[in-house]
Amino acid sequence: MNSNTPIESIRVGNKFHFPFTNEIVEIMGFGQMEYDGLFKVQFIVQGEKNSVVFEPLRTLKPIELTTDWLINLGFQKHNSKQSNCEVYFMGDWLIRYNLSNKSFGLGSIYTIPTTIRLKDLNYVHEVQNLIYFLIKTDLMYEV
């Protein structure tokens, strides 16, 4: 996992890349296992082939956010006339993709044309968590 990803930012249902099988996995739960007298958090993940494994945090890699992922998570691309950006909607919320600096920003249909920059959105699990926080809906993507 990205060393900057705090364990507190991971929720059941989040998607990550599992490099050992080169597949997208979903967090199904977590627990602790003992290694040399120390307890370490492990994540229960389910992969594309419905295999379930118990893995330490360091083996999971965050998935870079792309416009394809936004579509797969249920956002709809808007045919906006705004220059230098693409806009993706879900309900009253939007994510604006800046074509020049390749960044994603959160906004609301009520704040157009501005974008609320709560934080940079870099990874799929960040968008999943943010949308859950805002509208209490889990973004589903079939693995």
JSON list of N, CA, C and O in Angstrom, two decimals, residues 3 9 28 36 53 62-63 71 84 90 97 105 107 115 118 130-131 138 143:
[
{"chain": "A", "resi": 3, "resn": "SER", "atom": "N", "xyz": [2.60, 4.18, 1.29]},
{"chain": "A", "resi": 3, "resn": "SER", "atom": "CA", "xyz": [2.96, 4.44, 2.68]},
{"chain": "A", "resi": 3, "resn": "SER", "atom": "C", "xyz": [2.23, 5.63, 3.27]},
{"chain": "A", "resi": 3, "resn": "SER", "atom": "O", "xyz": [2.17, 5.79, 4.48]},
{"chain": "A", "resi": 9, "resn": "SER", "atom": "N", "xyz": [-8.29, 5.24, 6.67]},
{"chain": "A", "resi": 9, "resn": "SER", "atom": "CA", "xyz": [-8.97, 5.68, 5.45]},
{"chain": "A", "resi": 9, "resn": "SER", "atom": "C", "xyz": [-9.53, 4.51, 4.65]},
{"chain": "A", "resi": 9, "resn": "SER", "atom": "O", "xyz": [-10.07, 4.70, 3.57]},
{"chain": "A", "resi": 28, "resn": "MET", "atom": "N", "xyz": [-13.23, -6.94, 2.30]},
{"chain": "A", "resi": 28, "resn": "MET", "atom": "CA", "xyz": [-14.41, -7.60, 2.84]},
{"chain": "A", "resi": 28, "resn": "MET", "atom": "C", "xyz": [-14.48, -7.48, 4.37]},
{"chain": "A", "resi": 28, "resn": "MET", "atom": "O", "xyz": [-15.53, -7.67, 4.96]},
{"chain": "A", "resi": 36, "resn": "ASP", "atom": "N", "xyz": [5.33, -13.50, 15.35]},
{"chain": "A", "resi": 36, "resn": "ASP", "atom": "CA", "xyz": [6.44, -13.36, 16.30]},
{"chain": "A", "resi": 36, "resn": "ASP", "atom": "C", "xyz": [6.02, -12.60, 17.55]},
{"chain": "A", "resi": 36, "resn": "ASP", "atom": "O", "xyz": [6.73, -11.72, 18.03]},
{"chain": "A", "resi": 53, "resn": "VAL", "atom": "N", "xyz": [-8.67, -13.98, 0.41]},
{"chain": "A", "resi": 53, "resn": "VAL", "atom": "CA", "xyz": [-7.36, -14.11, 1.05]},
{"chain": "A", "resi": 53, "resn": "VAL", "atom": "C", "xyz": [-7.27, -13.14, 2.22]},
{"chain": "A", "resi": 53, "resn": "VAL", "atom": "O", "xyz": [-8.01, -12.17, 2.30]},
{"chain": "A", "resi": 62, "resn": "PRO", "atom": "N", "xyz": [-3.12, 1.15, -3.70]},
{"chain": "A", "resi": 62, "resn": "PRO", "atom": "CA", "xyz": [-4.27, 1.96, -4.11]},
{"chain": "A", "resi": 62, "resn": "PRO", "atom": "C", "xyz": [-4.35, 2.04, -5.63]},
{"chain": "A", "resi": 62, "resn": "PRO", "atom": "O", "xyz": [-3.34, 1.98, -6.33]},
{"chain": "A", "resi": 63, "resn": "ILE", "atom": "N", "xyz": [-5.57, 2.15, -6.13]},
{"chain": "A", "resi": 63, "resn": "ILE", "atom": "CA", "xyz": [-5.81, 2.23, -7.58]},
{"chain": "A", "resi": 63, "resn": "ILE", "atom": "C", "xyz": [-5.87, 3.70, -7.97]},
{"chain": "A", "resi": 63, "resn": "ILE", "atom": "O", "xyz": [-6.66, 4.47, -7.41]},
{"chain": "A", "resi": 71, "resn": "ILE", "atom": "N", "xyz": [-16.63, 6.45, -14.36]},
{"chain": "A", "resi": 71, "resn": "ILE", "atom": "CA", "xyz": [-17.76, 5.88, -15.10]},
{"chain": "A", "resi": 71, "resn": "ILE", "atom": "C", "xyz": [-18.14, 4.52, -14.51]},
{"chain": "A", "resi": 71, "resn": "ILE", "atom": "O", "xyz": [-19.31, 4.24, -14.27]},
{"chain": "A", "resi": 84, "resn": "ASN", "atom": "N", "xyz": [-11.11, 23.04, -20.99]},
{"chain": "A", "resi": 84, "resn": "ASN", "atom": "CA", "xyz": [-9.99, 22.43, -20.28]},
{"chain": "A", "resi": 84, "resn": "ASN", "atom": "C", "xyz": [-10.40, 21.49, -19.14]},
{"chain": "A", "resi": 84, "resn": "ASN", "atom": "O", "xyz": [-9.62, 21.23, -18.25]},
{"chain": "A", "resi": 90, "resn": "MET", "atom": "N", "xyz": [-22.85, 12.70, -10.16]},
{"chain": "A", "resi": 90, "resn": "MET", "atom": "CA", "xyz": [-23.59, 11.69, -9.42]},
{"chain": "A", "resi": 90, "resn": "MET", "atom": "C", "xyz": [-24.52, 12.45, -8.49]},
{"chain": "A", "resi": 90, "resn": "MET", "atom": "O", "xyz": [-24.06, 13.07, -7.52]},
{"chain": "A", "resi": 97, "resn": "TYR", "atom": "N", "xyz": [-12.55, 16.92, -13.83]},
{"chain": "A", "resi": 97, "resn": "TYR", "atom": "CA", "xyz": [-11.21, 16.46, -14.22]},
{"chain": "A", "resi": 97, "resn": "TYR", "atom": "C", "xyz": [-10.55, 17.55, -15.05]},
{"chain": "A", "resi": 97, "resn": "TYR", "atom": "O", "xyz": [-11.02, 17.89, -16.13]},
{"chain": "A", "resi": 105, "resn": "GLY", "atom": "N", "xyz": [-11.22, 17.22, -8.89]},
{"chain": "A", "resi": 105, "resn": "GLY", "atom": "CA", "xyz": [-11.72, 18.06, -7.80]},
{"chain": "A", "resi": 105, "resn": "GLY", "atom": "C", "xyz": [-13.21, 17.85, -7.61]},
{"chain": "A", "resi": 105, "resn": "GLY", "atom": "O", "xyz": [-13.95, 17.65, -8.56]},
{"chain": "A", "resi": 107, "resn": "GLY", "atom": "N", "xyz": [-17.04, 18.96, -6.60]},
{"chain": "A", "resi": 107, "resn": "GLY", "atom": "CA", "xyz": [-17.88, 20.14, -6.66]},
{"chain": "A", "resi": 107, "resn": "GLY", "atom": "C", "xyz": [-19.33, 19.76, -6.44]},
{"chain": "A", "resi": 107, "resn": "GLY", "atom": "O", "xyz": [-19.65, 18.59, -6.24]},
{"chain": "A", "resi": 115, "resn": "THR", "atom": "N", "xyz": [-15.27, 24.71, -8.07]},
{"chain": "A", "resi": 115, "resn": "THR", "atom": "CA", "xyz": [-15.09, 23.37, -7.55]},
{"chain": "A", "resi": 115, "resn": "THR", "atom": "C", "xyz": [-14.59, 23.47, -6.12]},
{"chain": "A", "resi": 115, "resn": "THR", "atom": "O", "xyz": [-13.65, 24.22, -5.85]},
{"chain": "A", "resi": 118, "resn": "LEU", "atom": "N", "xyz": [-11.77, 20.06, -1.47]},
{"chain": "A", "resi": 118, "resn": "LEU", "atom": "CA", "xyz": [-11.62, 19.51, -0.13]},
{"chain": "A", "resi": 118, "resn": "LEU", "atom": "C", "xyz": [-10.26, 18.85, 0.03]},
{"chain": "A", "resi": 118, "resn": "LEU", "atom": "O", "xyz": [-9.61, 18.98, 1.05]},
{"chain": "A", "resi": 130, "resn": "LEU", "atom": "N", "xyz": [-15.44, 9.31, 0.03]},
{"chain": "A", "resi": 130, "resn": "LEU", "atom": "CA", "xyz": [-16.00, 10.66, -0.01]},
{"chain": "A", "resi": 130, "resn": "LEU", "atom": "C", "xyz": [-17.49, 10.63, -0.35]},
{"chain": "A", "resi": 130, "resn": "LEU", "atom": "O", "xyz": [-18.31, 11.27, 0.31]},
{"chain": "A", "resi": 131, "resn": "ILE", "atom": "N", "xyz": [-17.86, 9.87, -1.35]},
{"chain": "A", "resi": 131, "resn": "ILE", "atom": "CA", "xyz": [-19.26, 9.77, -1.73]},
{"chain": "A", "resi": 131, "resn": "ILE", "atom": "C", "xyz": [-20.07, 9.12, -0.61]},
{"chain": "A", "resi": 131, "resn": "ILE", "atom": "O", "xyz": [-21.18, 9.55, -0.30]},
{"chain": "A", "resi": 138, "resn": "ASP", "atom": "N", "xyz": [-22.75, 3.50, -1.01]},
{"chain": "A", "resi": 138, "resn": "ASP", "atom": "CA", "xyz": [-21.52, 2.82, -1.41]},
{"chain": "A", "resi": 138, "resn": "ASP", "atom": "C", "xyz": [-21.48, 2.75, -2.93]},
{"chain": "A", "resi": 138, "resn": "ASP", "atom": "O", "xyz": [-22.47, 2.36, -3.57]},
{"chain": "A", "resi": 143, "resn": "VAL", "atom": "N", "xyz": [-16.13, -6.53, -9.55]},
{"chain": "A", "resi": 143, "resn": "VAL", "atom": "CA", "xyz": [-14.76, -6.97, -9.80]},
{"chain": "A", "resi": 143, "resn": "VAL", "atom": "C", "xyz": [-14.76, -8.17, -10.67]},
{"chain": "A", "resi": 143, "resn": "VAL", "atom": "O", "xyz": [-15.74, -8.84, -10.85]}
]
